[in-house]
Tab-separated table of C-alpha atoms and ligand atoms in Angstrom:
chain	number	residue	atom	x	y	z
A	388	MET	CA	0.000	0.000	0.000
A	389	THR	CA	1.232	3.491	-0.761
A	390	SER	CA	0.898	6.022	1.997
A	391	PRO	CA	-1.100	9.205	1.451
A	392	ASP	CA	0.583	12.468	0.521
A	393	PRO	CA	3.060	13.274	3.304
A	394	ASP	CA	3.128	16.999	2.600
A	395	PRO	CA	1.087	18.746	5.299
A	396	ASN	CA	0.890	21.870	3.153
A	397	THR	CA	-1.081	20.340	0.337
A	398	ASN	CA	-4.837	20.280	0.546
A	399	ASN	CA	-5.178	16.665	-0.557
A	400	PRO	CA	-7.423	15.160	2.070
A	401	THR	CA	-6.238	11.798	3.354
A	402	PRO	CA	-8.644	9.206	4.731
A	403	PHE	CA	-7.386	10.150	8.189
A	404	GLN	CA	-7.887	13.903	8.026
A	405	ASP	CA	-10.147	13.994	11.076
A	406	TRP	CA	-7.990	11.552	13.016
A	407	THR	CA	-5.489	12.466	15.701
A	408	ALA	CA	-2.257	10.630	16.427
A	409	ILE	CA	-1.246	10.940	20.068
A	410	ILE	CA	2.431	10.234	20.639
A	411	LEU	CA	3.434	9.430	24.227
A	412	ALA	CA	6.812	10.818	25.218
A	413	ALA	CA	6.392	11.981	28.811
A	414	GLY	CA	7.820	8.918	30.512
A	415	ARG	CA	10.856	9.033	32.764
A	416	GLY	CA	12.918	6.785	30.492
A	417	ALA	CA	14.759	5.706	33.642
A	418	ARG	CA	16.148	2.528	32.069
A	419	MET	CA	18.265	4.627	29.680
A	420	ARG	CA	20.223	6.027	32.655
A	421	SER	CA	20.660	9.287	30.833
A	422	SER	CA	20.309	13.001	31.442
A	423	LEU	CA	19.010	13.221	27.876
A	424	PRO	CA	15.289	12.390	27.476
A	425	LYS	CA	14.928	8.910	25.994
A	426	VAL	CA	13.213	10.027	22.786
A	427	LEU	CA	16.056	12.456	22.003
A	428	HIS	CA	18.612	9.663	21.697
A	429	LEU	CA	19.632	9.274	18.065
A	430	VAL	CA	18.768	6.405	15.768
A	431	ALA	CA	20.601	6.626	12.422
A	432	GLY	CA	21.341	10.271	13.125
A	433	LEU	CA	17.793	11.387	13.943
A	434	PRO	CA	16.227	11.770	17.384
A	435	MET	CA	14.030	8.755	18.045
A	436	ILE	CA	10.949	10.979	18.345
A	437	ARG	CA	11.549	12.354	14.833
A	438	HIS	CA	11.245	8.891	13.305
A	439	VAL	CA	7.921	8.478	15.099
A	440	THR	CA	6.492	11.881	14.142
A	441	ASN	CA	7.705	11.421	10.546
A	442	ALA	CA	5.779	8.152	10.325
A	443	ALA	CA	2.639	9.786	11.748
A	444	ARG	CA	2.910	12.747	9.354
A	445	GLU	CA	3.505	10.501	6.377
A	446	ALA	CA	0.501	8.347	7.275
A	447	GLY	CA	-1.611	11.479	6.890
A	448	PHE	CA	-3.235	11.927	10.297
A	449	GLY	CA	-4.878	15.359	10.426
A	450	ARG	CA	-3.459	16.215	13.824
A	451	ILE	CA	-0.448	15.043	15.804
A	452	VAL	CA	-0.411	15.580	19.554
A	453	LEU	CA	2.820	15.015	21.418
A	454	VAL	CA	2.494	14.280	25.139
A	455	LEU	CA	5.465	15.668	27.045
A	456	SER	CA	6.417	16.122	30.668
A	457	PRO	CA	6.572	19.751	31.884
A	458	ASP	CA	10.365	19.876	32.117
A	459	THR	CA	11.550	18.309	28.870
A	460	GLU	CA	13.333	20.717	26.631
A	461	GLY	CA	14.080	20.160	23.000
A	462	ILE	CA	11.637	17.354	22.275
A	463	ALA	CA	9.007	19.515	20.572
A	464	GLU	CA	11.693	21.041	18.327
A	465	ALA	CA	13.131	17.636	17.502
A	466	ALA	CA	9.653	16.388	16.609
A	467	GLY	CA	9.477	18.727	13.617
A	468	PRO	CA	6.681	20.862	12.171
A	469	ASP	CA	2.914	20.761	12.737
A	470	ILE	CA	2.862	19.261	16.200
A	471	VAL	CA	0.506	20.120	19.058
A	472	VAL	CA	2.027	19.653	22.505
A	473	ALA	CA	0.056	18.405	25.513
A	474	ILE	CA	1.597	18.199	28.966
A	475	GLN	CA	1.357	15.251	31.342
A	476	ASN	CA	2.202	16.815	34.703
A	477	GLU	CA	3.399	13.618	36.362
A	478	PRO	CA	4.487	10.334	34.763
A	479	LEU	CA	1.644	8.246	36.146
A	480	GLY	CA	1.574	5.721	33.324
A	481	THR	CA	0.737	5.371	29.648
A	482	GLY	CA	-3.048	5.556	30.272
A	483	HIS	CA	-2.615	8.770	32.238
A	484	ALA	CA	-0.393	10.161	29.457
A	485	ALA	CA	-3.001	9.477	26.770
A	486	LEU	CA	-5.628	11.239	28.880
A	487	ALA	CA	-3.458	14.354	28.963
A	488	ALA	CA	-4.042	14.709	25.209
A	489	GLN	CA	-7.842	14.760	25.449
A	490	GLN	CA	-8.329	18.509	24.957
A	491	ALA	CA	-5.759	18.748	22.200
A	492	ALA	CA	-7.472	15.920	20.320
A	493	GLU	CA	-10.978	17.343	20.586
A	494	GLY	CA	-13.177	16.963	17.526
A	495	SER	CA	-11.385	13.922	16.114
A	496	SER	CA	-13.300	10.872	14.967
A	497	HIS	CA	-10.533	8.388	15.697
A	498	ILE	CA	-7.397	8.362	17.781
A	499	VAL	CA	-4.176	6.482	17.118
A	500	ILE	CA	-2.067	6.299	20.274
A	501	MET	CA	1.602	5.625	19.674
A	502	ASN	CA	4.401	4.972	22.134
A	503	GLY	CA	7.198	7.440	21.468
A	504	ASP	CA	9.955	4.827	21.707
A	505	LEU	CA	9.180	2.908	18.507
A	506	PRO	CA	11.551	4.488	15.981
A	507	LEU	CA	11.263	1.668	13.445
A	508	LEU	CA	7.534	1.795	13.007
A	509	THR	CA	6.633	2.818	9.435
A	510	ALA	CA	3.900	4.993	7.968
A	511	ASP	CA	2.737	1.984	5.948
A	512	THR	CA	2.077	0.070	9.151
A	513	LEU	CA	0.089	2.979	10.576
A	514	VAL	CA	-1.999	3.177	7.424
A	515	GLU	CA	-2.532	-0.607	7.410
A	516	THR	CA	-3.592	-0.815	11.029
A	517	ALA	CA	-5.891	2.214	10.732
A	518	THR	CA	-7.470	0.794	7.588
A	519	THR	CA	-7.895	-2.628	9.200
A	520	HIS	CA	-9.555	-0.937	12.146
A	521	LEU	CA	-12.172	0.698	9.905
A	522	GLU	CA	-12.821	-2.549	8.048
A	523	THR	CA	-13.375	-4.613	11.183
A	524	ASN	CA	-15.665	-2.187	12.997
A	525	ALA	CA	-13.782	-2.976	16.205
A	526	LEU	CA	-14.000	-0.687	19.232
A	527	LEU	CA	-10.245	-0.841	19.504
A	528	SER	CA	-7.421	-2.363	17.518
A	529	PHE	CA	-3.768	-2.623	18.315
A	530	VAL	CA	-0.578	-3.750	16.641
A	531	THR	CA	1.011	-7.068	17.633
A	532	ALA	CA	4.183	-8.915	16.732
A	533	ASP	CA	5.431	-12.443	17.205
A	534	LEU	CA	8.890	-12.105	18.691
A	535	ASP	CA	11.613	-14.713	19.143
A	536	ASP	CA	12.534	-12.888	22.309
A	537	PRO	CA	9.500	-11.112	23.755
A	538	THR	CA	11.343	-10.021	26.913
A	539	GLY	CA	10.271	-6.588	28.098
A	540	TYR	CA	6.998	-6.400	26.187
A	541	GLY	CA	3.418	-6.747	27.367
A	542	ARG	CA	2.145	-10.191	26.276
A	543	VAL	CA	-1.190	-10.634	24.534
A	544	GLN	CA	-3.507	-12.946	26.458
A	545	ARG	CA	-6.144	-14.692	24.421
A	546	GLY	CA	-9.032	-16.973	25.336
A	547	HIS	CA	-10.543	-19.047	22.518
A	548	GLY	CA	-8.636	-16.840	20.110
A	549	ARG	CA	-10.142	-13.598	21.385
A	550	VAL	CA	-7.946	-10.973	22.979
A	551	GLN	CA	-8.648	-10.687	26.678
A	552	ALA	CA	-5.865	-8.591	28.143
A	553	ILE	CA	-2.257	-7.480	28.001
A	554	VAL	CA	-0.004	-8.733	30.789
A	555	GLU	CA	3.060	-6.626	31.462
A	556	GLU	CA	6.387	-8.421	31.779
A	557	THR	CA	6.694	-7.502	35.462
A	558	GLU	CA	3.300	-8.984	36.249
A	559	ALA	CA	3.476	-12.025	33.986
A	560	ASP	CA	3.667	-15.572	35.320
A	561	GLU	CA	5.762	-18.159	33.530
A	562	ALA	CA	2.977	-19.178	31.173
A	563	ALA	CA	2.342	-15.582	30.140
A	564	ARG	CA	6.041	-14.970	29.654
A	565	ALA	CA	6.219	-17.884	27.244
A	566	THR	CA	3.781	-16.123	24.907
A	567	PRO	CA	5.613	-14.806	21.842
A	568	GLU	CA	2.733	-12.505	20.853
A	569	VAL	CA	3.411	-8.999	22.160
A	570	ASN	CA	1.727	-5.621	22.329
A	571	VAL	CA	3.774	-3.297	20.119
A	572	GLY	CA	2.362	-0.085	21.576
A	573	ILE	CA	0.164	1.317	18.744
A	574	TYR	CA	-3.580	1.532	19.399
A	575	THR	CA	-6.453	2.692	17.171
A	576	VAL	CA	-9.653	3.701	18.948
A	577	ARG	CA	-12.922	5.488	18.225
A	578	ALA	CA	-12.624	8.826	20.035
A	579	ASP	CA	-16.066	8.837	21.664
A	580	TRP	CA	-15.329	5.483	23.279
A	581	LEU	CA	-11.738	6.258	24.278
A	582	TRP	CA	-12.046	9.140	26.735
A	583	PRO	CA	-14.572	7.562	29.126
A	584	ALA	CA	-12.544	4.327	28.986
A	585	LEU	CA	-9.366	6.182	29.981
A	586	GLU	CA	-11.174	7.999	32.789
A	587	ALA	CA	-12.376	4.657	34.135
A	588	LEU	CA	-8.842	3.189	34.422
A	589	VAL	CA	-7.733	2.089	37.886
A	590	PRO	CA	-4.103	1.983	39.018
A	591	SER	CA	-2.079	-1.148	38.260
A	592	PRO	CA	-0.035	-3.056	40.864
A	593	SER	CA	2.818	-0.611	40.094
A	594	ASP	CA	0.468	2.298	40.807
A	595	GLU	CA	0.392	3.458	37.188
A	596	LEU	CA	-2.571	3.846	34.873
A	597	TYR	CA	-1.879	1.320	32.125
A	598	LEU	CA	-3.140	2.266	28.692
A	599	THR	CA	-3.230	-1.452	27.950
A	600	ASP	CA	-6.086	-1.875	30.431
A	601	ILE	CA	-8.491	-0.213	27.983
A	602	ILE	CA	-8.058	-3.387	25.935
A	603	VAL	CA	-9.748	-5.351	28.725
A	604	ALA	CA	-12.597	-2.838	28.721
A	605	ALA	CA	-12.934	-2.952	24.932
A	606	ALA	CA	-12.924	-6.762	24.921
A	607	SER	CA	-15.801	-6.859	27.391
A	608	GLU	CA	-17.886	-4.294	25.496
A	609	GLY	CA	-17.246	-5.266	21.886
A	610	GLU	CA	-14.674	-6.357	19.355
A	611	VAL	CA	-10.936	-5.943	19.703
A	612	ALA	CA	-8.959	-6.363	16.485
A	613	THR	CA	-5.229	-6.925	16.101
A	614	TYR	CA	-2.881	-6.150	13.251
A	615	GLU	CA	0.186	-8.368	13.226
A	616	LEU	CA	3.346	-6.782	11.882
A	617	PRO	CA	4.530	-8.590	8.748
A	618	ASP	CA	8.046	-7.439	9.652
A	619	ALA	CA	8.499	-7.929	13.395
A	620	SER	CA	11.621	-5.735	13.450
A	621	GLU	CA	9.316	-2.704	13.392
A	622	ALA	CA	8.291	-3.631	16.926
A	623	GLN	CA	11.727	-2.869	18.353
A	624	GLN	CA	11.158	-0.552	21.296
A	625	VAL	CA	13.905	1.340	23.071
A	626	ASN	CA	13.831	1.130	26.852
A	627	ASP	CA	17.574	0.855	27.460
A	628	ARG	CA	20.812	1.303	25.573
A	629	ASN	CA	20.999	-2.303	24.462
A	630	GLU	CA	17.693	-1.845	22.704
A	631	LEU	CA	18.942	1.494	21.352
A	632	ALA	CA	21.860	-0.313	19.693
A	633	THR	CA	19.506	-2.950	18.278
A	634	ALA	CA	17.194	-0.267	16.875
A	635	GLU	CA	20.198	1.487	15.361
A	636	MET	CA	21.319	-1.712	13.648
A	637	ILE	CA	17.881	-2.427	12.198
A	638	MET	CA	17.443	1.152	11.007
A	639	ARG	CA	20.860	1.245	9.342
A	640	ASP	CA	20.132	-2.030	7.570
A	641	ARG	CA	16.876	-0.619	6.315
A	642	VAL	CA	18.546	2.578	5.044
A	643	ARG	CA	21.243	0.582	3.227
A	644	GLN	CA	18.757	-1.794	1.666
A	645	GLN	CA	16.604	1.075	0.380
A	646	LEU	CA	19.625	2.785	-1.154
A	647	MET	CA	20.820	-0.376	-2.868
A	648	LEU	CA	17.328	-0.964	-4.272
A	649	SER	CA	17.364	2.613	-5.591
A	650	GLY	CA	20.565	2.028	-7.572
A	651	VAL	CA	23.435	2.799	-5.216
A	652	THR	CA	26.315	0.312	-4.965
A	653	LEU	CA	27.536	-0.356	-1.419
A	654	ALA	CA	30.729	-2.355	-1.786
A	655	ASP	CA	30.530	-3.530	1.816
A	656	PRO	CA	27.183	-2.695	3.456
A	657	ALA	CA	28.336	-3.951	6.860
A	658	THR	CA	31.004	-1.255	7.169
A	659	THR	CA	28.960	1.536	5.600
A	660	TYR	CA	27.127	3.852	8.016
A	661	ILE	CA	24.416	5.997	6.481
A	662	ASP	CA	22.045	8.264	8.399
A	663	ALA	CA	18.318	8.169	7.744
A	664	GLU	CA	18.073	11.473	5.856
A	665	VAL	CA	21.001	10.949	3.483
A	666	GLU	CA	20.147	10.972	-0.221
A	667	ILE	CA	22.268	9.337	-2.922
A	668	ALA	CA	21.519	9.260	-6.647
A	669	GLU	CA	21.798	6.273	-8.984
A	670	ASP	CA	25.064	4.633	-9.966
A	671	THR	CA	27.108	6.103	-7.165
A	672	THR	CA	29.480	3.656	-5.494
A	673	ILE	CA	30.191	3.788	-1.784
A	674	LEU	CA	33.367	1.946	-0.833
A	675	PRO	CA	34.004	0.256	2.556
A	676	GLY	CA	34.352	2.220	5.771
A	677	VAL	CA	32.312	5.251	4.712
A	678	HIS	CA	30.117	7.312	7.075
A	679	LEU	CA	27.463	9.481	5.436
A	680	LEU	CA	25.892	11.571	8.158
A	681	GLY	CA	23.227	14.177	8.813
A	682	ARG	CA	21.717	15.912	5.819
A	683	THR	CA	24.194	14.718	3.234
A	684	THR	CA	23.215	14.533	-0.440
A	685	ILE	CA	25.319	12.845	-3.109
A	686	GLY	CA	24.700	12.978	-6.859
A	687	SER	CA	25.034	10.218	-9.426
A	688	GLN	CA	28.105	8.307	-10.622
A	689	CYS	CA	30.243	9.426	-7.708
A	690	GLN	CA	32.756	7.258	-5.921
A	691	ILE	CA	33.059	7.828	-2.182
A	692	GLY	CA	35.669	6.188	0.026
A	693	PRO	CA	37.140	4.033	1.198
A	694	ASN	CA	37.062	5.456	4.726
A	695	ALA	CA	35.484	8.831	4.043
A	696	ILE	CA	33.291	10.754	6.483
A	697	LEU	CA	30.756	13.202	5.072
A	698	ARG	CA	28.475	15.191	7.339
A	699	ASP	CA	25.777	17.699	6.308
A	700	SER	CA	27.386	18.079	2.898
A	701	THR	CA	26.244	18.206	-0.714
A	702	VAL	CA	28.130	16.489	-3.530
A	703	GLY	CA	27.360	16.873	-7.260
A	704	ASP	CA	27.663	14.231	-9.982
A	705	ARG	CA	30.739	12.207	-11.026
A	706	THR	CA	32.786	13.403	-8.053
A	707	GLU	CA	35.393	11.208	-6.356
A	708	ILE	CA	36.222	11.538	-2.680
A	709	GLY	CA	38.998	9.372	-1.213
A	710	SER	CA	39.429	8.878	2.526
A	711	SER	CA	38.707	12.395	3.737
A	712	THR	CA	36.541	14.207	6.257
A	713	ILE	CA	33.964	16.581	4.792
A	714	GLU	CA	31.755	18.674	7.069
A	715	GLY	CA	29.121	21.198	6.020
A	716	ALA	CA	30.602	21.607	2.544
A	717	GLN	CA	29.085	21.978	-0.902
A	718	ILE	CA	30.981	20.186	-3.646
A	719	GLY	CA	30.274	20.440	-7.374
A	720	ASP	CA	30.399	18.004	-10.311
A	721	ASP	CA	33.523	16.207	-11.566
A	722	VAL	CA	35.545	17.128	-8.492
A	723	SER	CA	38.288	14.922	-7.072
A	724	ILE	CA	39.189	15.136	-3.412
A	725	GLY	CA	41.732	13.317	-1.301
A	726	PRO	CA	42.932	11.129	0.074
A	727	TYR	CA	43.350	12.806	3.463
A	728	CYS	CA	41.584	16.107	2.948
A	729	HIS	CA	39.560	17.947	5.562
A	730	LEU	CA	36.789	20.222	4.327
A	731	ARG	CA	35.199	22.286	7.063
A	732	PRO	CA	31.862	24.103	7.256
A	733	GLU	CA	30.878	26.803	4.766
A	734	THR	CA	33.257	25.548	2.138
A	735	VAL	CA	32.011	25.677	-1.431
A	736	ILE	CA	33.941	23.741	-4.072
A	737	ALA	CA	32.937	24.470	-7.692
A	738	ASP	CA	32.949	21.978	-10.593
A	739	ASP	CA	36.145	20.365	-11.893
A	740	VAL	CA	38.205	21.233	-8.823
A	741	HIS	CA	41.053	18.962	-7.732
A	742	LEU	CA	42.096	18.776	-4.088
A	743	GLY	CA	44.968	16.346	-3.652
A	744	ASN	CA	46.592	14.987	-0.514
A	745	TYR	CA	46.356	16.651	2.872
A	746	VAL	CA	44.431	19.765	1.933
A	747	GLU	CA	42.384	21.552	4.586
A	748	VAL	CA	39.781	24.040	3.416
A	749	LYS	CA	37.690	26.090	5.812
A	750	ALA	CA	34.882	28.584	5.040
A	751	SER	CA	36.242	29.219	1.566
A	752	GLN	CA	35.012	29.272	-2.019
A	753	VAL	CA	37.143	27.432	-4.535
A	754	GLY	CA	36.367	28.335	-8.165
A	755	GLU	CA	35.881	26.037	-11.145
A	756	GLY	CA	38.942	24.202	-12.418
A	757	THR	CA	41.166	25.212	-9.514
A	758	ARG	CA	43.818	22.766	-8.292
A	759	ILE	CA	45.243	22.462	-4.801
A	760	GLY	CA	47.459	19.441	-5.113
A	761	HIS	CA	49.328	18.846	-1.872
A	762	PHE	CA	49.546	19.864	1.796
A	763	ALA	CA	47.759	23.189	1.964
A	764	TYR	CA	45.642	25.186	4.372
A	765	VAL	CA	43.027	27.440	2.842
A	766	GLY	CA	40.870	29.359	5.325
A	767	ASP	CA	38.401	32.243	4.851
A	768	ALA	CA	39.456	32.613	1.220
A	769	GLU	CA	37.697	33.281	-2.033
A	770	ILE	CA	39.642	31.551	-4.772
A	771	GLY	CA	38.768	32.165	-8.408
A	772	GLN	CA	38.722	29.807	-11.389
A	773	ASN	CA	41.665	27.801	-12.742
A	774	VAL	CA	43.918	28.878	-9.917
A	775	ASN	CA	46.907	26.697	-9.086
A	776	ILE	CA	47.869	26.524	-5.440
A	777	GLY	CA	51.290	24.989	-4.885
A	778	ALA	CA	52.279	22.431	-2.294
A	779	GLY	CA	52.596	23.724	1.234
A	780	THR	CA	50.668	26.953	0.666
A	781	VAL	CA	49.154	28.422	3.810
A	782	THR	CA	46.629	31.205	4.129
A	783	ALA	CA	47.503	32.981	7.353
A	784	ASN	CA	43.983	34.081	8.172
A	785	TYR	CA	44.287	34.551	11.931
A	786	ASP	CA	46.305	37.244	13.641
A	787	GLY	CA	45.658	35.916	17.118
A	788	ILE	CA	42.563	38.034	17.610
A	789	LEU	CA	40.662	38.301	14.342
A	790	LYS	CA	40.083	36.078	11.322
A	791	HIS	CA	40.721	37.864	8.016
A	792	ARG	CA	39.485	37.016	4.540
A	793	MET	CA	41.491	36.933	1.352
A	794	GLU	CA	40.852	36.798	-2.351
A	795	ILE	CA	42.827	35.051	-5.054
A	796	GLY	CA	41.846	35.996	-8.606
A	797	ASP	CA	41.244	33.728	-11.603
A	798	ARG	CA	44.265	31.932	-13.078
A	799	ALA	CA	46.588	33.059	-10.273
A	800	PHE	CA	49.593	30.781	-9.709
A	801	ILE	CA	50.673	30.398	-6.095
A	802	GLY	CA	54.164	28.943	-5.817
A	803	VAL	CA	55.021	26.123	-3.449
A	804	ASN	CA	55.361	27.002	0.211
A	805	SER	CA	53.786	30.458	-0.154
A	806	VAL	CA	52.389	32.060	2.968
A	807	LEU	CA	49.582	34.475	2.153
A	808	ILE	CA	48.923	36.831	5.035
A	809	ALA	CA	45.285	37.996	5.099
A	810	PRO	CA	43.687	40.368	4.484
A	811	ILE	CA	45.085	40.549	0.942
A	812	VAL	CA	43.938	40.342	-2.644
A	813	VAL	CA	46.027	38.401	-5.134
A	814	GLY	CA	44.956	39.697	-8.547
A	815	THR	CA	43.950	37.678	-11.580
A	816	ASP	CA	46.855	36.067	-13.449
A	817	ALA	CA	49.237	37.058	-10.627
A	818	SER	CA	51.855	34.644	-9.339
A	819	THR	CA	53.956	34.156	-6.237
A	820	GLY	CA	57.399	32.601	-6.173
A	821	ALA	CA	58.272	29.533	-4.160
A	822	GLY	CA	58.603	30.347	-0.474
A	823	SER	CA	57.097	33.861	-0.746
A	824	VAL	CA	55.591	35.470	2.315
A	825	VAL	CA	52.955	37.728	0.799
A	826	THR	CA	52.002	40.610	3.062
A	827	HIS	CA	50.464	43.060	0.580
A	828	ASP	CA	47.988	42.945	-2.298
A	829	VAL	CA	49.408	41.602	-5.558
A	830	PRO	CA	48.205	43.518	-8.634
A	831	PRO	CA	46.701	41.544	-11.519
A	832	GLY	CA	49.345	39.905	-13.663
A	833	ALA	CA	52.189	40.743	-11.264
A	834	GLN	CA	54.738	38.266	-9.972
A	835	VAL	CA	55.944	38.556	-6.383
A	836	LEU	CA	58.603	36.673	-4.503
A	837	GLY	CA	60.738	36.742	-1.409
A	838	VAL	CA	60.230	37.403	2.284
A	839	PRO	CA	58.378	39.706	2.510
A	840	ALA	CA	57.311	39.311	-1.108
A	841	ARG	CA	58.142	42.083	-3.570
A	842	ILE	CA	57.037	42.615	-7.123
A	843	ARG	CA	59.455	41.327	-9.700
A	844	SER	CA	59.435	43.697	-12.677
A	845	ASN	CA	59.924	42.591	-16.285
A	846	GLU	CA	63.570	43.711	-16.116
A	847	GLY	CA	64.122	41.368	-13.204
A	848	ASP	CA	64.619	43.941	-10.402
A	849	GLU	CA	62.466	43.672	-7.291
A	850	THR	CA	60.307	46.413	-5.770
A	851	GLY	CA	57.819	46.525	-2.907
A	852	ALA	CA	54.459	45.001	-3.632
A	853	GLU	CA	52.676	48.268	-2.955
B	1590	UD1	C1	4.536	-0.371	27.040
B	1590	UD1	C2	3.272	-1.240	27.163
B	1590	UD1	C3	3.628	-2.680	26.822
B	1590	UD1	C4	4.205	-2.759	25.421
B	1590	UD1	C5	5.419	-1.843	25.290
B	1590	UD1	C6	5.894	-1.868	23.856
B	1590	UD1	C7	1.939	-0.173	28.910
B	1590	UD1	C8	1.456	-0.261	30.292
B	1590	UD1	N1	2.746	-1.155	28.496
B	1590	UD1	O1	5.455	-0.808	28.040
B	1590	UD1	O2	2.474	-3.489	26.903
B	1590	UD1	O3	4.583	-4.079	25.101
B	1590	UD1	O4	5.085	-0.502	25.715
B	1590	UD1	O5	6.120	-0.673	23.268
B	1590	UD1	O6	1.577	0.747	28.191
B	1590	UD1	N2	4.986	7.435	28.801
B	1590	UD1	C9	4.414	8.665	29.109
B	1590	UD1	N3	4.002	8.873	30.383
B	1590	UD1	C10	4.076	7.949	31.358
B	1590	UD1	C11	4.666	6.694	31.041
B	1590	UD1	C12	5.102	6.471	29.754
B	1590	UD1	O7	4.294	9.523	28.254
B	1590	UD1	O8	3.660	8.222	32.497
B	1590	UD1	C13	5.481	7.225	27.435
B	1590	UD1	C14	6.961	6.930	27.370
B	1590	UD1	O9	7.690	8.127	27.214
B	1590	UD1	C15	7.074	5.992	26.164
B	1590	UD1	C16	5.717	5.342	26.078
B	1590	UD1	O10	4.840	6.101	26.891
B	1590	UD1	O11	7.346	6.676	24.971
B	1590	UD1	C17	5.757	3.893	26.567
B	1590	UD1	O12	6.238	3.884	27.877
B	1590	UD1	P1	7.291	2.796	28.386
B	1590	UD1	O13	7.652	3.115	29.766
B	1590	UD1	O14	8.356	2.638	27.403
B	1590	UD1	O15	6.329	1.492	28.372
B	1590	UD1	P2	6.811	-0.014	28.418
B	1590	UD1	O16	7.132	-0.362	29.813
B	1590	UD1	O17	7.821	-0.273	27.396
B	1591	CA	CA1	8.894	1.042	25.902
């Protein structure tokens, strides 16, 4: 099944326009043993909660309500756009948390309640379970999975095939623990039935209001339907850091598989780490040991790696990047970089540029066709087209207090081991001799050399650069 239009800004109504998804994220998350709220821990580079809200948005629910505790900072931001926040004042259980969303969900026909610690759950599953719910006319439906190791989950208790209750791990006897069928933590309910049922909950043995107890109520009043996950890995919850690592592994596998199906070659998927939001076009090859992180986008027919790290960067088509670290950079088409380069944020590399071994570029623009072959530091510079920067060139951009910018014009030729002391402008077609220390602007077409560098006239005598 294809999911409805994920774009909240379009007016295409989805079948779930008057539905509300309530996402529970107000729990203590004590088993994580972390000062960071559980749902802010990252899975494939995105906060866990973002995976959950993305799935809810993509499924097309008209409203998304996020239940948070009063003192959690950063979760609403991490959840992304178009979210309504409801506050659960004290973490008195999942049933109590759902109740906190009542006002925010007013006017909805149906409610989908989702645990906030299910980062692998997909929009397709939400659509399937919601659709199944409508088809069965059940009072309540919930998602189940058959797990090889159901430890930690509430077990589904059935009598003559019908769901009777959910038994939490802590309260389960041996027979219940042996049940592989678990409650995943996604519930679909008719709104008019839900609120009175939540208000009628009584505290569990652990003194919490269990959301799962509304299943008992629903079973005694009408039909309860279940939707079993075809892919049980979607059920992976995250209560502790072992489960976080498992979720991470499953998510990374999924990302790699999707990329390979879309035409990207991963020479060794097991050693290739790709975050959830990374985009790669067809016929690009990713060699072993590569990390593609954050919002990185790579064009087609590129070759990346081995052992490259790219974070929040954009790469054009047919570009080759050998083992290098690239952060917050924009790189054009037909570029070759590395091995052993470091590109730092706000660097823009135009088409047909060559950066060889051990080149560091920071907050600089490098124009089309420019070559920086060996051991160089380029910081806060604007370099024109077809410039040649010799081995060992350093832009001295920092005077101990301030960073200064510099410009190097088109076709300039910077000799090996030049030190260019910013702020300066090296004119178009200008050149510097090997070992020059350039302290003043170099006029277009001029040649400077020496320490400090002086202009070399046509007759061969040397004068000051300015
Ligand atoms: C819950 C289910 C269990 C199911 C499991 C799988 C209950 C009672 N049990 O157990 O049957 O197998 O999920 O996902 O629901 N939360 C709040 N406020 C609270 C308590 C929790 O917002 O007072 C939120 C948490 O932040 C979390 C979600 O609800 O995102 C689930 O809570 P959690 O403590 O993880 O429930 P489990 O013990 O895993
Ligand atoms: Ca959980």
